[in-house]
Amino acid sequence: MADIYLDNNATTRVDEAVVAAMLPFFTEQYGNPSSMHGFGDKVGRALRQARVQVQTLLGAAHDSEIVFTSCGTESNSTAILSALQAYPERREIITTTVEHPAVLTLCQHLEQSEGYTVHYLKVDKQGRLDLDAYRAALSPRVAVVSVMWANNETGTLFPVREMAELARSAGVLFHTDAVQAAGKIPLDLKSTAIDMLSLSGHKLHAAKGVGVLYLRRGVRYRPLLRGGHQERGRRAGTENTAGIVGLGVAAELVQQHMEYANTVVCRLRDRLEQGIIAQVPNCFVTGDPHNRLPNTANIAFEYIEGEAILLLLNKAGIAASSGSACTSGSLEPSHVMRAMDIPYTAAHGTVRFSFSRYNTADEVARVVEAVPPIVAQLRKLSPYWDGNSNGPVRDPQQAFAPSYA
Amino acid sequence: MWEYSDTVKEHFFNPRNAGAVKDANATGEVGSISCGDALRLTLKVDPQSETILEAGFQTFGCGSAIASSSALTEMVKGMTLEQALTISNQDIADYLDGLPAEKMHCSVMGREALAAAIADFRGEEWHDDHEEGALICKCFGIDAAMIEQTVRANDLRSIEEVTNYTKAGGGCATCHEGIENVLTRIWGAAPAPAPVLSTAEVVPCGGLTNLQRIRRIEQVLESLRPMLQRDHGDVELVDVDGNVIYVNLVGACTGCMMAGATLGGIQQQLIEALGEFVRVVPASEMKRVAAGGR
């Protein structure tokens, strides 16, 4: 039986049509798009087409608003650092406590090394932002707001359209990390006040090593990489032509599948979630189940640890991911789970199942069958679990209180 | 994904002695729920002979925490308490054919649970002297708490000094920013930059004769020797067989719980100096390997 891939928020399989579109750009179409000959010219045309395809996916007003980069992280760094350089007298940044490390680590660095003041907006237990706190932080001292469109761990959506409007009325640039949202929900940027947006190719069935920075026309901008005139001087460096062409095709395909992803795939996700929750005691969905990506389910299994769950799932041929400390090599569980105030005994046991259009009902049935015995097997080893009652021990934090906890 | 040895996987998938021992007369509970690893060790000790008759574990933790717990219970059964107390965390890691540097704390947890359980049996109070921070140097398994402690105790100001005192940063050198951050946190100003390592000249792969290779290996060991000798240890080259380099750690290195991490650091330096992948193995394992064991 083929293995089951439910880790599509980490990365996705490159669509076969995308691979087919990319291949000629390694062999026949190897020209440099900047060159003044036929080899380069054809490649240049292919890039223009890809730019339009991405523009269409994002619903951007102009194709020149699309800047190709090497990845989502580069797009995020470029956007934030550009805003700081463009408004050097503004020394504050607004972001959230649950951003991806691509934004969070950069902000922490700017805070510690460059002396910026960073406002980290907190979330409630469902991972929702408090817009009043956001309004209070907005001021002419703020150079940029960077808020993710969808959370990578829980899939929870932030009200970025509304937040961008608020930023615009305060005269502040608004950037959103849409690496998880792009291709999963409609974006239609031209109807929003979003100034900058980051996208990553490999999250939507294109190849790794290609990303996009959307730059609204007229936004004050300073490039991260200076050099040649590629991307109209906004991102120097020879283009990743094959990657960009593939991303164009992937953008078109993901748009064709948008409805399918929001109906059929979404129902598969729901069926998986309900199937597991009906059978496994002491587990719960994290994030905001009423306002999230259609492909993401994040379930906290209490009193066991996530890496151990993943190892057993992997043995059963199921790929997922976890917010436990051990899976990241850090000493703390996922900052997203901690920000939502999920207790340690549950935060370490969170497992994320993230779907793509390739997943099937048959796979969901297999996972729903595989998960309960895996959880039971690990709970048998857990000092918090009582095998006789098949429930947590009475008053778990008292019954097991190891030293140096 | 972590590179777990087959023995770690085997103990994780088929843990031995899982669950609490009935009528246990010694219990040790250690770990940290915030870090996601905690262990309750229960023992049944014969009060006359002080022999461990039964051992059981209950673990909240990752694959290697469960494997370390399982290994520990197998190791201590049949031992007297005195014998059990001589088990080091490196012994637990060795029993499992090694643990990734990031996971060595799982074996430390096992060692501490054992000490706590034995103290419980003897009616003593057990204090752990354990302080854990984020892992900084992966080559030698040195965490931030250890670096900070050493920096404060010895008034260290540069990366080079930190490397001399703790070994941290002496391998692949990728953690130097992390060490600088610790120094800056303690002393405020930025520390002096580390000198460019002369030992780790990178050479193109495959261009060396056997003799040149062995000379270069000796050069690297020679350059590391002062660091080991500072800890009253030493290293000697025993044999080179393809990409396997056999060494003896001698002096204070023998039986030191950091021996595994030290070998890892030496290996890292040799990989860089030779420009190829090599494995550094204790000479004591030569027979095992020759016999097709492992």
PDB file of N, CA and C in Angstrom, chain B residues 189-248:
ATOM      1  N   ALA B 189      28.862  44.202  25.481  1.00  0.00           N
ATOM      2  CA  ALA B 189      29.486  44.510  24.195  1.00  0.00           C
ATOM      3  C   ALA B 189      29.761  43.243  23.396  1.00  0.00           C
ATOM      4  N   ALA B 190      29.944  43.412  22.112  1.00  0.00           N
ATOM      5  CA  ALA B 190      30.220  42.277  21.234  1.00  0.00           C
ATOM      6  C   ALA B 190      31.609  41.725  21.526  1.00  0.00           C
ATOM      7  N   PRO B 191      31.757  40.395  21.501  1.00  0.00           N
ATOM      8  CA  PRO B 191      33.047  39.789  21.820  1.00  0.00           C
ATOM      9  C   PRO B 191      34.024  39.891  20.646  1.00  0.00           C
ATOM     10  N   ALA B 192      35.285  39.625  20.946  1.00  0.00           N
ATOM     11  CA  ALA B 192      36.298  39.623  19.888  1.00  0.00           C
ATOM     12  C   ALA B 192      36.005  38.504  18.904  1.00  0.00           C
ATOM     13  N   PRO B 193      36.215  38.737  17.624  1.00  0.00           N
ATOM     14  CA  PRO B 193      35.935  37.683  16.645  1.00  0.00           C
ATOM     15  C   PRO B 193      36.883  36.509  16.808  1.00  0.00           C
ATOM     16  N   ALA B 194      36.420  35.334  16.417  1.00  0.00           N
ATOM     17  CA  ALA B 194      37.248  34.140  16.522  1.00  0.00           C
ATOM     18  C   ALA B 194      38.296  34.161  15.430  1.00  0.00           C
ATOM     19  N   PRO B 195      39.492  33.644  15.738  1.00  0.00           N
ATOM     20  CA  PRO B 195      40.506  33.575  14.680  1.00  0.00           C
ATOM     21  C   PRO B 195      40.085  32.558  13.630  1.00  0.00           C
ATOM     22  N   VAL B 196      40.521  32.769  12.419  1.00  0.00           N
ATOM     23  CA  VAL B 196      40.215  31.803  11.367  1.00  0.00           C
ATOM     24  C   VAL B 196      40.953  30.514  11.685  1.00  0.00           C
ATOM     25  N   LEU B 197      40.223  29.416  11.659  1.00  0.00           N
ATOM     26  CA  LEU B 197      40.823  28.142  12.037  1.00  0.00           C
ATOM     27  C   LEU B 197      41.842  27.720  11.002  1.00  0.00           C
ATOM     28  N   SER B 198      43.027  27.386  11.469  1.00  0.00           N
ATOM     29  CA  SER B 198      44.046  26.957  10.523  1.00  0.00           C
ATOM     30  C   SER B 198      44.005  25.451  10.332  1.00  0.00           C
ATOM     31  N   THR B 199      43.438  24.756  11.322  1.00  0.00           N
ATOM     32  CA  THR B 199      43.447  23.299  11.240  1.00  0.00           C
ATOM     33  C   THR B 199      42.484  22.793  10.183  1.00  0.00           C
ATOM     34  N   ALA B 200      41.440  23.544   9.949  1.00  0.00           N
ATOM     35  CA  ALA B 200      40.386  23.029   9.098  1.00  0.00           C
ATOM     36  C   ALA B 200      40.524  23.508   7.659  1.00  0.00           C
ATOM     37  N   GLU B 201      41.767  23.489   7.157  1.00  0.00           N
ATOM     38  CA  GLU B 201      41.936  23.833   5.744  1.00  0.00           C
ATOM     39  C   GLU B 201      41.126  22.851   4.924  1.00  0.00           C
ATOM     40  N   VAL B 202      40.287  23.356   4.090  1.00  0.00           N
ATOM     41  CA  VAL B 202      39.467  22.461   3.292  1.00  0.00           C
ATOM     42  C   VAL B 202      40.242  22.083   2.038  1.00  0.00           C
ATOM     43  N   VAL B 203      40.327  20.802   1.789  1.00  0.00           N
ATOM     44  CA  VAL B 203      41.051  20.358   0.596  1.00  0.00           C
ATOM     45  C   VAL B 203      40.070  19.691  -0.350  1.00  0.00           C
ATOM     46  N   PRO B 204      40.339  19.762  -1.637  1.00  0.00           N
ATOM     47  CA  PRO B 204      39.432  19.113  -2.571  1.00  0.00           C
ATOM     48  C   PRO B 204      39.388  17.613  -2.329  1.00  0.00           C
ATOM     49  N   CYS B 205      38.233  17.051  -2.554  1.00  0.00           N
ATOM     50  CA  CYS B 205      37.985  15.647  -2.259  1.00  0.00           C
ATOM     51  C   CYS B 205      38.824  14.735  -3.140  1.00  0.00           C
ATOM     52  N   GLY B 206      39.326  13.650  -2.564  1.00  0.00           N
ATOM     53  CA  GLY B 206      39.897  12.568  -3.360  1.00  0.00           C
ATOM     54  C   GLY B 206      41.299  12.826  -3.864  1.00  0.00           C
ATOM     55  N   GLY B 207      41.894  13.977  -3.554  1.00  0.00           N
ATOM     56  CA  GLY B 207      43.200  14.276  -4.118  1.00  0.00           C
ATOM     57  C   GLY B 207      44.374  13.791  -3.279  1.00  0.00           C
ATOM     58  N   LEU B 208      44.129  13.004  -2.241  1.00  0.00           N
ATOM     59  CA  LEU B 208      45.208  12.662  -1.319  1.00  0.00           C
ATOM     60  C   LEU B 208      45.643  11.210  -1.491  1.00  0.00           C
ATOM     61  N   THR B 209      46.946  10.968  -1.357  1.00  0.00           N
ATOM     62  CA  THR B 209      47.415   9.584  -1.291  1.00  0.00           C
ATOM     63  C   THR B 209      47.161   9.082   0.119  1.00  0.00           C
ATOM     64  N   ASN B 210      47.289   7.763   0.321  1.00  0.00           N
ATOM     65  CA  ASN B 210      47.063   7.191   1.648  1.00  0.00           C
ATOM     66  C   ASN B 210      47.942   7.844   2.692  1.00  0.00           C
ATOM     67  N   LEU B 211      49.228   8.032   2.280  1.00  0.00           N
ATOM     68  CA  LEU B 211      50.183   8.580   3.219  1.00  0.00           C
ATOM     69  C   LEU B 211      49.812  10.022   3.583  1.00  0.00           C
ATOM     70  N   GLN B 212      49.460  10.815   2.548  1.00  0.00           N
ATOM     71  CA  GLN B 212      49.061  12.204   2.813  1.00  0.00           C
ATOM     72  C   GLN B 212      47.838  12.250   3.719  1.00  0.00           C
ATOM     73  N   ARG B 213      46.944  11.308   3.467  1.00  0.00           N
ATOM     74  CA  ARG B 213      45.711  11.270   4.243  1.00  0.00           C
ATOM     75  C   ARG B 213      46.027  11.031   5.719  1.00  0.00           C
ATOM     76  N   ILE B 214      46.853  10.012   5.957  1.00  0.00           N
ATOM     77  CA  ILE B 214      47.159   9.658   7.346  1.00  0.00           C
ATOM     78  C   ILE B 214      47.913  10.803   8.017  1.00  0.00           C
ATOM     79  N   ARG B 215      48.823  11.461   7.247  1.00  0.00           N
ATOM     80  CA  ARG B 215      49.557  12.591   7.829  1.00  0.00           C
ATOM     81  C   ARG B 215      48.580  13.692   8.221  1.00  0.00           C
ATOM     82  N   ARG B 216      47.621  13.905   7.339  1.00  0.00           N
ATOM     83  CA  ARG B 216      46.672  14.979   7.616  1.00  0.00           C
ATOM     84  C   ARG B 216      45.806  14.643   8.846  1.00  0.00           C
ATOM     85  N   ILE B 217      45.422  13.382   8.944  1.00  0.00           N
ATOM     86  CA  ILE B 217      44.642  12.954  10.110  1.00  0.00           C
ATOM     87  C   ILE B 217      45.447  13.220  11.381  1.00  0.00           C
ATOM     88  N   GLU B 218      46.756  12.856  11.311  1.00  0.00           N
ATOM     89  CA  GLU B 218      47.595  13.072  12.490  1.00  0.00           C
ATOM     90  C   GLU B 218      47.722  14.551  12.815  1.00  0.00           C
ATOM     91  N   GLN B 219      47.836  15.362  11.749  1.00  0.00           N
ATOM     92  CA  GLN B 219      47.910  16.813  11.970  1.00  0.00           C
ATOM     93  C   GLN B 219      46.693  17.323  12.737  1.00  0.00           C
ATOM     94  N   VAL B 220      45.507  16.857  12.296  1.00  0.00           N
ATOM     95  CA  VAL B 220      44.270  17.321  12.938  1.00  0.00           C
ATOM     96  C   VAL B 220      44.257  16.880  14.398  1.00  0.00           C
ATOM     97  N   LEU B 221      44.596  15.601  14.626  1.00  0.00           N
ATOM     98  CA  LEU B 221      44.596  15.102  16.005  1.00  0.00           C
ATOM     99  C   LEU B 221      45.593  15.900  16.850  1.00  0.00           C
ATOM    100  N   GLU B 222      46.743  16.200  16.232  1.00  0.00           N
ATOM    101  CA  GLU B 222      47.781  16.969  16.930  1.00  0.00           C
ATOM    102  C   GLU B 222      47.220  18.333  17.358  1.00  0.00           C
ATOM    103  N   SER B 223      46.454  18.942  16.444  1.00  0.00           N
ATOM    104  CA  SER B 223      45.945  20.285  16.746  1.00  0.00           C
ATOM    105  C   SER B 223      44.857  20.244  17.820  1.00  0.00           C
ATOM    106  N   LEU B 224      44.191  19.083  17.950  1.00  0.00           N
ATOM    107  CA  LEU B 224      43.130  18.982  18.958  1.00  0.00           C
ATOM    108  C   LEU B 224      43.681  18.564  20.316  1.00  0.00           C
ATOM    109  N   ARG B 225      44.901  18.017  20.279  1.00  0.00           N
ATOM    110  CA  ARG B 225      45.478  17.425  21.488  1.00  0.00           C
ATOM    111  C   ARG B 225      45.521  18.398  22.674  1.00  0.00           C
ATOM    112  N   PRO B 226      45.972  19.635  22.474  1.00  0.00           N
ATOM    113  CA  PRO B 226      46.045  20.544  23.627  1.00  0.00           C
ATOM    114  C   PRO B 226      44.698  20.709  24.329  1.00  0.00           C
ATOM    115  N   MET B 227      43.639  20.701  23.524  1.00  0.00           N
ATOM    116  CA  MET B 227      42.299  20.875  24.092  1.00  0.00           C
ATOM    117  C   MET B 227      41.944  19.691  24.994  1.00  0.00           C
ATOM    118  N   LEU B 228      42.283  18.480  24.507  1.00  0.00           N
ATOM    119  CA  LEU B 228      41.976  17.287  25.296  1.00  0.00           C
ATOM    120  C   LEU B 228      42.875  17.218  26.524  1.00  0.00           C
ATOM    121  N   GLN B 229      44.132  17.631  26.326  1.00  0.00           N
ATOM    122  CA  GLN B 229      45.071  17.527  27.446  1.00  0.00           C
ATOM    123  C   GLN B 229      44.706  18.489  28.565  1.00  0.00           C
ATOM    124  N   ARG B 230      44.056  19.570  28.181  1.00  0.00           N
ATOM    125  CA  ARG B 230      43.609  20.499  29.206  1.00  0.00           C
ATOM    126  C   ARG B 230      42.628  19.812  30.153  1.00  0.00           C
ATOM    127  N   ASP B 231      41.876  18.835  29.588  1.00  0.00           N
ATOM    128  CA  ASP B 231      40.966  18.052  30.432  1.00  0.00           C
ATOM    129  C   ASP B 231      41.641  16.757  30.908  1.00  0.00           C
ATOM    130  N   HIS B 232      42.972  16.720  30.839  1.00  0.00           N
ATOM    131  CA  HIS B 232      43.747  15.537  31.262  1.00  0.00           C
ATOM    132  C   HIS B 232      43.396  14.308  30.445  1.00  0.00           C
ATOM    133  N   GLY B 233      43.069  14.506  29.195  1.00  0.00           N
ATOM    134  CA  GLY B 233      42.810  13.376  28.307  1.00  0.00           C
ATOM    135  C   GLY B 233      43.770  13.429  27.144  1.00  0.00           C
ATOM    136  N   ASP B 234      43.612  12.469  26.241  1.00  0.00           N
ATOM    137  CA  ASP B 234      44.438  12.478  25.033  1.00  0.00           C
ATOM    138  C   ASP B 234      43.793  11.557  24.008  1.00  0.00           C
ATOM    139  N   VAL B 235      44.318  11.633  22.787  1.00  0.00           N
ATOM    140  CA  VAL B 235      43.793  10.796  21.726  1.00  0.00           C
ATOM    141  C   VAL B 235      44.959  10.213  20.950  1.00  0.00           C
ATOM    142  N   GLU B 236      44.819   8.938  20.533  1.00  0.00           N
ATOM    143  CA  GLU B 236      45.856   8.383  19.657  1.00  0.00           C
ATOM    144  C   GLU B 236      45.213   7.683  18.470  1.00  0.00           C
ATOM    145  N   LEU B 237      45.899   7.801  17.325  1.00  0.00           N
ATOM    146  CA  LEU B 237      45.413   7.184  16.099  1.00  0.00           C
ATOM    147  C   LEU B 237      45.824   5.724  16.102  1.00  0.00           C
ATOM    148  N   VAL B 238      44.882   4.814  15.863  1.00  0.00           N
ATOM    149  CA  VAL B 238      45.189   3.393  15.896  1.00  0.00           C
ATOM    150  C   VAL B 238      45.251   2.819  14.478  1.00  0.00           C
ATOM    151  N   ASP B 239      44.253   3.115  13.674  1.00  0.00           N
ATOM    152  CA  ASP B 239      44.255   2.562  12.322  1.00  0.00           C
ATOM    153  C   ASP B 239      43.298   3.368  11.450  1.00  0.00           C
ATOM    154  N   VAL B 240      43.529   3.268  10.150  1.00  0.00           N
ATOM    155  CA  VAL B 240      42.622   3.887   9.192  1.00  0.00           C
ATOM    156  C   VAL B 240      42.219   2.804   8.206  1.00  0.00           C
ATOM    157  N   ASP B 241      40.920   2.577   8.106  1.00  0.00           N
ATOM    158  CA  ASP B 241      40.435   1.531   7.215  1.00  0.00           C
ATOM    159  C   ASP B 241      39.348   2.151   6.344  1.00  0.00           C
ATOM    160  N   GLY B 242      39.727   2.529   5.102  1.00  0.00           N
ATOM    161  CA  GLY B 242      38.761   3.197   4.223  1.00  0.00           C
ATOM    162  C   GLY B 242      38.326   4.497   4.870  1.00  0.00           C
ATOM    163  N   ASN B 243      37.021   4.657   5.044  1.00  0.00           N
ATOM    164  CA  ASN B 243      36.568   5.915   5.645  1.00  0.00           C
ATOM    165  C   ASN B 243      36.339   5.774   7.148  1.00  0.00           C
ATOM    166  N   VAL B 244      36.823   4.683   7.727  1.00  0.00           N
ATOM    167  CA  VAL B 244      36.697   4.512   9.179  1.00  0.00           C
ATOM    168  C   VAL B 244      38.053   4.777   9.829  1.00  0.00           C
ATOM    169  N   ILE B 245      38.044   5.686  10.803  1.00  0.00           N
ATOM    170  CA  ILE B 245      39.289   6.035  11.495  1.00  0.00           C
ATOM    171  C   ILE B 245      39.164   5.572  12.945  1.00  0.00           C
ATOM    172  N   TYR B 246      40.075   4.664  13.339  1.00  0.00           N
ATOM    173  CA  TYR B 246      40.013   4.131  14.696  1.00  0.00           C
ATOM    174  C   TYR B 246      40.932   4.922  15.611  1.00  0.00           C
ATOM    175  N   VAL B 247      40.415   5.389  16.710  1.00  0.00           N
ATOM    176  CA  VAL B 247      41.245   6.128  17.653  1.00  0.00           C
ATOM    177  C   VAL B 247      41.046   5.569  19.054  1.00  0.00           C
ATOM    178  N   ASN B 248      41.994   5.840  19.928  1.00  0.00           N
ATOM    179  CA  ASN B 248      41.850   5.546  21.348  1.00  0.00           C
ATOM    180  C   ASN B 248      41.762   6.855  22.096  1.00  0.00           C
TER     181      ASN B 248
END
